[in-house]
Each structure stands twice: as C-alpha cells, then as structure tokens.
Short mmCIF file of C-alpha atoms and ligand atoms in Angstrom, two decimals:
data_model
loop_
_atom_site.label_atom_id
_atom_site.label_comp_id
_atom_site.label_asym_id
_atom_site.label_seq_id
_atom_site.Cartn_x
_atom_site.Cartn_y
_atom_site.Cartn_z
CA MET E 245 34.04 43.74 50.16
CA THR E 246 30.28 43.21 50.48
CA LEU E 247 27.90 45.25 48.34
CA GLU E 248 26.63 47.06 51.48
CA GLU E 249 30.19 48.13 52.34
CA ARG E 250 30.87 49.17 48.76
CA MET E 251 27.62 51.16 48.57
CA ALA E 252 28.26 52.84 51.93
CA ARG E 253 31.76 53.85 50.77
CA HIS E 254 30.40 55.23 47.48
CA ARG E 255 27.58 57.13 49.22
CA GLN E 256 30.06 58.67 51.60
CA SER E 257 32.41 59.84 48.85
CA VAL E 258 29.53 61.29 46.81
CA ASP E 259 28.12 63.08 49.87
CA ARG E 260 31.54 64.58 50.63
CA ALA E 261 31.91 65.73 47.02
CA LEU E 262 28.41 67.26 47.01
CA ASP E 263 29.12 69.14 50.22
CA ARG E 264 32.32 70.48 48.68
CA ILE E 265 30.86 71.33 45.25
CA LEU E 266 27.65 73.02 46.43
CA PRO E 267 27.98 76.69 47.40
CA ALA E 268 28.09 77.17 51.19
CA ALA E 269 24.75 77.81 52.87
CA ASP E 270 25.85 81.29 53.94
CA GLN E 271 27.14 82.30 50.51
CA GLN E 272 24.96 85.00 48.96
CA PRO E 273 22.22 84.58 47.86
CA SER E 274 22.08 82.38 50.94
CA ARG E 275 18.41 81.39 50.70
CA LEU E 276 18.97 79.99 47.22
CA HIS E 277 22.06 78.07 48.30
CA GLN E 278 20.26 76.73 51.37
CA SER E 279 17.46 75.56 49.11
CA MET E 280 19.91 73.79 46.77
CA ARG E 281 21.66 72.08 49.69
CA TYR E 282 18.36 71.24 51.41
CA THR E 283 17.22 68.71 48.82
CA VAL E 284 20.55 67.41 47.57
CA LEU E 285 22.08 66.77 50.97
CA ALA E 286 18.91 65.33 52.52
CA GLU E 287 18.95 61.60 53.09
CA GLY E 288 18.43 59.81 49.78
CA LYS E 289 19.41 56.37 48.59
CA ARG E 290 22.06 57.71 46.15
CA VAL E 291 21.35 54.75 43.90
CA ARG E 292 22.19 56.64 40.68
CA PRO E 293 25.66 57.89 41.73
CA VAL E 294 26.36 54.48 43.27
CA LEU E 295 25.64 53.04 39.82
CA THR E 296 28.09 55.52 38.27
CA LEU E 297 30.78 54.61 40.79
CA ILE E 298 30.29 50.84 40.51
CA CYS E 299 30.40 51.02 36.70
CA GLY E 300 33.42 53.31 36.75
CA GLU E 301 35.35 51.10 39.20
CA MET E 302 34.57 48.10 37.04
CA PHE E 303 36.49 49.77 34.19
CA ALA E 304 39.18 51.28 36.47
CA ALA E 305 38.06 54.88 35.93
CA PRO E 306 40.14 57.51 37.77
CA SER E 307 38.62 57.93 41.21
CA ALA E 308 38.25 61.70 41.80
CA PRO E 309 36.63 62.50 38.41
CA LEU E 310 34.38 59.47 38.85
CA VAL E 311 33.10 60.76 42.19
CA SER E 312 32.53 64.21 40.67
CA ALA E 313 30.53 62.63 37.85
CA GLY E 314 28.46 60.74 40.43
CA ALA E 315 27.83 64.02 42.26
CA ALA E 316 26.70 65.62 38.98
CA VAL E 317 24.21 62.78 38.45
CA GLU E 318 22.84 63.22 41.99
CA MET E 319 22.46 66.98 41.45
CA VAL E 320 20.41 66.33 38.32
CA HIS E 321 18.28 63.82 40.23
CA ALA E 322 17.70 66.28 43.10
CA SER E 323 16.82 69.00 40.59
CA SER E 324 14.23 66.68 39.05
CA LEU E 325 12.78 65.89 42.50
CA ILE E 326 12.33 69.59 43.29
CA LEU E 327 10.61 70.20 39.95
CA ASP E 328 8.48 67.09 40.19
CA ASP E 329 7.13 68.14 43.61
CA LEU E 330 6.03 71.64 42.50
CA PRO E 331 2.31 72.45 42.63
CA CYS E 332 2.20 72.69 38.81
CA MET E 333 3.56 69.12 38.59
CA ASP E 334 2.91 66.43 41.23
CA ASP E 335 2.18 68.88 44.04
CA ALA E 336 3.87 66.72 46.67
CA ALA E 337 4.27 67.88 50.25
CA LEU E 338 6.97 65.55 51.50
CA ARG E 339 10.33 64.55 50.05
CA ARG E 340 13.25 62.73 51.62
CA GLY E 341 11.50 62.83 54.96
CA ARG E 342 11.07 66.62 54.97
CA PRO E 343 8.64 69.20 53.57
CA SER E 344 9.22 69.54 49.81
CA ASN E 345 11.61 72.26 48.71
CA HIS E 346 8.88 74.70 47.61
CA LEU E 347 7.11 74.33 50.98
CA ALA E 348 10.33 75.09 52.82
CA PHE E 349 11.60 77.91 50.56
CA GLY E 350 8.70 79.02 48.36
CA GLU E 351 8.01 78.14 44.74
CA SER E 352 10.22 80.71 43.05
CA THR E 353 13.29 79.83 45.14
CA ALA E 354 12.65 76.10 44.62
CA LEU E 355 12.45 76.56 40.87
CA LEU E 356 15.64 78.60 40.79
CA ALA E 357 17.40 76.11 43.08
CA ALA E 358 16.50 73.31 40.63
CA LEU E 359 17.96 75.35 37.77
CA GLY E 360 21.03 76.17 39.86
CA LEU E 361 21.58 72.46 40.50
CA LEU E 362 21.31 71.58 36.83
CA ASN E 363 23.79 74.28 35.94
CA LEU E 364 26.18 73.15 38.66
CA ALA E 365 25.97 69.54 37.45
CA PHE E 366 27.20 70.57 34.01
CA ALA E 367 29.82 72.93 35.45
CA THR E 368 31.08 69.92 37.42
CA LEU E 369 31.42 67.82 34.25
CA ALA E 370 33.06 70.76 32.45
CA SER E 371 35.72 70.82 35.17
CA LEU E 372 36.66 67.15 34.70
CA PRO E 373 39.36 67.51 32.05
CA SER E 374 42.77 66.67 33.54
CA PRO E 375 45.68 64.38 32.56
CA ALA E 376 43.42 61.45 33.57
CA VAL E 377 40.33 62.68 31.66
CA PRO E 378 40.82 64.06 28.15
CA SER E 379 38.38 66.85 27.33
CA GLU E 380 36.61 64.76 24.63
CA ARG E 381 35.65 62.26 27.32
CA ALA E 382 34.28 64.97 29.63
CA GLY E 383 32.37 66.35 26.64
CA GLU E 384 30.93 62.93 25.90
CA ALA E 385 29.82 62.57 29.51
CA ALA E 386 28.07 65.96 29.33
CA THR E 387 26.39 65.03 26.05
CA VAL E 388 25.06 61.80 27.52
CA LEU E 389 23.75 63.54 30.64
CA ALA E 390 22.15 66.37 28.65
CA GLY E 391 20.45 63.82 26.36
CA ALA E 392 19.06 61.97 29.36
CA ILE E 393 17.48 65.13 30.78
CA GLY E 394 16.26 66.83 27.62
CA SER E 395 13.09 66.80 25.56
CA SER E 396 13.75 63.16 24.59
CA GLY E 397 14.63 62.19 28.16
CA LEU E 398 13.30 63.01 31.65
CA ILE E 399 11.46 66.04 30.33
CA ALA E 400 9.68 63.91 27.70
CA GLY E 401 8.60 61.43 30.36
CA GLN E 402 7.33 64.21 32.61
CA VAL E 403 5.33 65.88 29.83
CA VAL E 404 3.63 62.65 28.82
CA ASP E 405 2.96 61.88 32.49
CA LEU E 406 1.36 65.29 33.04
CA GLU E 407 -0.67 64.96 29.85
CA ALA E 408 -1.95 61.56 30.96
CA GLY E 409 -3.04 63.04 34.31
CA GLU E 410 -5.61 60.82 35.94
CA SER E 411 -6.91 59.23 32.76
CA VAL E 412 -6.28 55.51 32.37
CA THR E 413 -3.07 54.90 30.51
CA ASP E 414 -2.06 51.76 28.63
CA LEU E 415 1.07 49.76 29.44
CA LYS E 416 2.94 51.14 26.42
CA THR E 417 2.41 54.77 27.52
CA LEU E 418 3.24 53.91 31.12
CA GLU E 419 6.47 52.30 29.99
CA PHE E 420 7.28 55.36 27.89
CA ILE E 421 6.71 57.66 30.87
CA HIS E 422 8.88 55.75 33.29
CA SER E 423 11.59 54.58 30.95
CA HIS E 424 12.08 58.33 30.36
CA LYS E 425 11.39 59.79 33.82
CA THR E 426 13.43 57.18 35.65
CA GLY E 427 15.19 54.91 33.15
CA ARG E 428 17.09 57.57 31.24
CA LEU E 429 18.96 58.87 34.29
CA PHE E 430 19.85 55.33 35.35
CA ILE E 431 21.29 54.72 31.87
CA ALA E 432 23.25 57.99 31.90
CA ALA E 433 24.54 57.25 35.43
CA ALA E 434 25.92 53.89 34.27
CA GLU E 435 27.28 55.27 30.99
CA LEU E 436 29.16 58.08 32.76
CA GLY E 437 31.08 55.44 34.71
CA ALA E 438 31.75 53.49 31.52
CA ILE E 439 32.88 56.62 29.64
CA LEU E 440 35.31 57.66 32.38
CA GLY E 441 36.63 54.09 32.52
CA ARG E 442 37.12 54.02 28.72
CA ALA E 443 34.91 50.95 28.42
CA ARG E 444 34.74 49.27 25.02
CA PRO E 445 31.51 49.88 23.03
CA ARG E 446 30.26 46.35 23.82
CA GLU E 447 30.92 46.84 27.53
CA ARG E 448 29.27 50.26 27.57
CA GLN E 449 26.27 48.79 25.77
CA ALA E 450 26.06 46.03 28.39
CA VAL E 451 25.94 48.47 31.34
CA ALA E 452 23.45 50.68 29.49
CA ARG E 453 21.13 47.70 28.89
CA PHE E 454 21.56 46.68 32.51
CA ALA E 455 20.65 50.20 33.70
CA LYS E 456 17.67 50.49 31.36
CA ASN E 457 16.06 47.36 32.78
CA LEU E 458 17.07 48.19 36.34
CA GLY E 459 15.64 51.72 36.08
CA LEU E 460 12.23 50.48 35.00
CA ALA E 461 12.27 47.75 37.66
CA PHE E 462 13.17 50.42 40.23
CA GLN E 463 10.18 52.52 39.16
CA ILE E 464 7.83 49.54 39.38
CA THR E 465 9.03 48.80 42.90
CA ASP E 466 8.44 52.52 43.62
CA ASP E 467 4.81 52.12 42.50
CA LEU E 468 4.49 49.00 44.64
CA LEU E 469 5.88 50.81 47.67
CA ASP E 470 3.48 53.71 47.02
CA ALA E 471 0.62 51.22 47.04
CA THR E 472 1.75 49.15 50.00
CA GLY E 473 4.38 51.14 51.98
CA ASP E 474 4.17 53.79 54.72
CA VAL E 475 5.26 57.44 55.00
CA ALA E 476 7.66 56.82 57.89
CA THR E 477 9.70 54.22 55.98
CA LEU E 478 9.62 55.97 52.60
CA GLY E 479 10.06 59.62 53.71
CA LYS E 480 7.57 60.79 51.10
CA ASP E 481 3.82 60.83 50.72
CA VAL E 482 2.23 57.48 49.91
CA ARG E 483 -0.92 56.74 47.91
CA GLN E 484 0.16 59.79 45.85
CA ASP E 485 -0.57 57.72 42.79
CA LYS E 486 -4.26 57.42 43.73
CA GLY E 487 -6.36 58.12 40.66
CA ARG E 488 -3.36 57.77 38.34
CA THR E 489 -2.38 54.75 36.35
CA THR E 490 0.64 52.98 37.79
CA PHE E 491 2.19 49.59 37.18
CA ALA E 492 0.44 48.45 40.36
CA THR E 493 -3.03 49.64 39.26
CA LEU E 494 -2.59 48.42 35.69
CA CYS E 495 -1.04 45.01 36.36
CA GLY E 496 -2.15 44.43 39.98
CA VAL E 497 0.35 44.12 42.83
CA GLU E 498 1.39 40.58 41.92
CA GLY E 499 1.53 41.35 38.19
CA ALA E 500 3.70 44.42 38.81
CA ARG E 501 5.97 42.44 41.12
CA SER E 502 6.52 39.74 38.53
CA LEU E 503 7.15 42.38 35.83
CA SER E 504 9.82 43.98 38.01
CA HIS E 505 11.43 40.58 38.64
CA GLU E 506 11.42 39.89 34.92
CA LEU E 507 13.17 43.22 34.25
CA ILE E 508 15.75 42.48 36.93
CA ASP E 509 16.40 39.13 35.26
CA HIS E 510 16.90 40.96 31.95
CA ALA E 511 19.23 43.44 33.68
CA VAL E 512 21.33 40.59 35.04
CA SER E 513 21.51 38.80 31.68
CA ALA E 514 22.69 42.04 30.05
CA LEU E 515 25.83 41.71 32.19
CA GLU E 516 26.96 38.48 30.51
CA PRO E 517 29.58 40.13 28.25
CA LEU E 518 31.27 41.49 31.39
CA GLY E 519 31.84 38.09 32.97
CA ARG E 520 32.83 38.10 36.65
CA ARG E 521 33.39 41.87 36.60
CA GLY E 522 29.60 42.34 36.51
CA ALA E 523 29.13 40.74 39.96
CA PRO E 524 28.70 44.03 41.95
CA LEU E 525 26.05 45.19 39.48
CA GLN E 526 24.28 41.85 39.80
CA ASP E 527 24.28 42.30 43.60
CA LEU E 528 22.91 45.82 43.17
CA ALA E 529 20.08 44.46 41.03
CA GLU E 530 19.20 41.93 43.73
CA THR E 531 18.91 44.70 46.36
CA ILE E 532 16.33 46.37 44.14
CA ARG E 533 14.41 43.12 43.74
CA ASP E 534 14.08 43.01 47.54
CA ARG E 535 13.75 46.70 48.29
CA HIS E 536 11.40 47.86 51.04
CA ALA E 537 12.25 51.58 51.04
C1 LIG U 810 15.07 69.34 34.09
C2 LIG U 810 16.07 67.64 35.69
C3 LIG U 810 14.89 68.13 34.94
C4 LIG U 810 13.72 67.46 35.03
C5 LIG U 810 12.44 67.92 34.42
C6 LIG U 810 10.43 67.10 36.64
C7 LIG U 810 10.98 66.20 35.58
C8 LIG U 810 11.42 66.80 34.27
C9 LIG U 810 11.09 64.88 35.73
C10 LIG U 810 10.73 64.17 36.97
C11 LIG U 810 11.59 62.94 37.12
C12 LIG U 810 11.32 62.21 38.39
C13 LIG U 810 11.34 62.96 39.68
C14 LIG U 810 11.08 60.90 38.36
C15 LIG U 810 10.83 60.08 39.56
C16 LIG U 810 11.93 59.09 39.68
C17 LIG U 810 11.99 58.45 41.03
C18 LIG U 810 11.75 56.98 41.08
C19 LIG U 810 12.27 59.18 42.11
C20 LIG U 810 12.56 58.62 43.44
O1 LIG U 810 13.91 58.20 43.40
P1 LIG U 810 14.62 57.57 44.66
O2 LIG U 810 13.70 56.56 45.27
O3 LIG U 810 14.67 58.83 45.64
O4 LIG U 810 15.96 57.13 44.26
P2 LIG U 810 15.82 59.24 46.68
O5 LIG U 810 15.17 60.31 47.49
O6 LIG U 810 16.17 58.02 47.49
O7 LIG U 810 16.97 59.73 45.87
#
C-alpha cells in the first residue's frame, strides 16, 4: 500500500469516528454542537491522527481504540485552532477554508466549543478500556495527552508566543514556542499509537524523537508557506506572521528551508531502532519535506 492510500484510509476512519463521537448538530444546545462540528469536521490535513494510526499499526495496536485515540488527538488540535484564532490570541479570520469559528458562531460559543472538544477528547480516552486496552494503558494515554496540552505544553508555547508579540525573538525562544505549540501534540499523537500498541520503551522513545523533529519541521514549513503561499491553497490567511518573528524572518527563506530539511533528516534517523517497520513514518516525513499546503 502506498503512503497516500494509507493516509487516505486513516483520514477516512478518523473522520467517521469524529462524526460518530461528536454530538449531532441538532442535539441541544444545537448552536454549540454545530460550532464544535464546524471546525473539527472541516477539511484539515489530519496529520496528527494519521501519525497516531501509523504508529499504532506499526506496533499492531487494536484498531478501533486506535482510531478513537486518533479522533481524540484531532479534537484537541481543533480546539487549539479555535482558541488560537480568537481576537484575544491571533485574531485570525479564516481557518480551514472558512470563516474562523468565532466569526461564524460568536466568541463565547467558540470558546465553549473549544472547551467542549477538549472535554470530549478526554471522555473518548476514558472510554477506551476494554479486553484489548487495559485501563492503565488508557490512563497513560490520557496522561500523555494532558501533559502535551497543559502549562508545560501547548499552553506554554502559546503564552510565550503571545508575550513575544511583535518584538524580535531569538531562535531559542522561537524554538521553545513552536516545539510546544506544535511539537508537543505531534509527540503525543505518536506516543498514543505506541502506548496502544504496547511498544517497548526504546521503540516509544524512537517514535517520540521522530515526532519531535517532524513537528518542528512541520511548523517551519508552515512559516514558509505563510511567507510564500496563497490563501486559496492554504485555506487560511497568509502573511499573518507579518511583524512577528518566524523561522522565515529569522533565518531567511533558504535558511528556514534548510533547517526544516535538517530536522526531517533527524526525524528519519530517529527511526533506526525500528528497522524496516519505520518505513511508513519515513515516507510521511518526506511528504512534509515537500509540502505545498
Ligand atoms: C487548550 C488545546 C488548548 C490550547 C491552548 C491556543 C493554544 C493553547 C495553542 C495554539 C496551538 C496552535 C494552534 C498551534 C499551531 C499549530 C499549527 C501548525 C496549526 C496548523 O496545523 P495544520 O496545518 O492544520 O495541520 P489543519 O487545518 O490541516 O489541521
């Protein structure tokens, strides 16, 4: 199976699970549930849940719980997108090719939808225990995901990003921001697959190192696309980073590109302990090296 076929299959199973897990659009309070569905079910790349599913399959994780874990990761990601777009944060007007959640539903509903999604993500992990998934493993998955989001994870990255504002930031701070805002959820996504597949510590460490490097490379390519891409292809505002320090402004377009390639090389070398089993992850890394959207 090619990587494209594998990714399409994973995206489809995650989308089906999300549709099933999310409250129906007409369930009261319907505006809130519409708002939750609006961002999660909009067209996104689903790269984080795909990472969960590829890692889980690599370690023969049971399929249904693996897909649910991928859906939980995507709900957290969508929650972070809604929050990130709010006027008090990045104040972005366009997301996933549509008006941002707060522009479509109002700020208070958007905020509550983001909280509803977070809650639902953890409820989904709490429902994993079954003969195939002992409760300690579901608990470990929840602990990893909570750690990735919390005040030492995405939230830390966002706070430092907001504090930096438009002042010039050094490379170390920029790396801190994005290894937290983006990297931490990539790592958790990969680790959830490894946890459900009962990977050995060395194997879990390998996928976590892979995801750490891939997450940062993904963010750098995001900066490059913001600097060089267009709204129609990306489905979100471009040149949003104007006035802010990004990898592209700090290192120049070529410098940022070579940094992202270097990180992808590191990601691929992290897979060595996995031998041939790491091939789908290596292919995934190469799609990010070449990404245009
Ligand atoms: C409590 C969940 C939570 C978060 C609070 C708001 C916040 C802290 C963090 C913001 C994190 C964030 C939105 C980082 C940007 C990461 C990024 C590269 C987003 C774009 O991801 P893609 O390109 O988007 O995968 P699609 O739409 O394809 O899924």
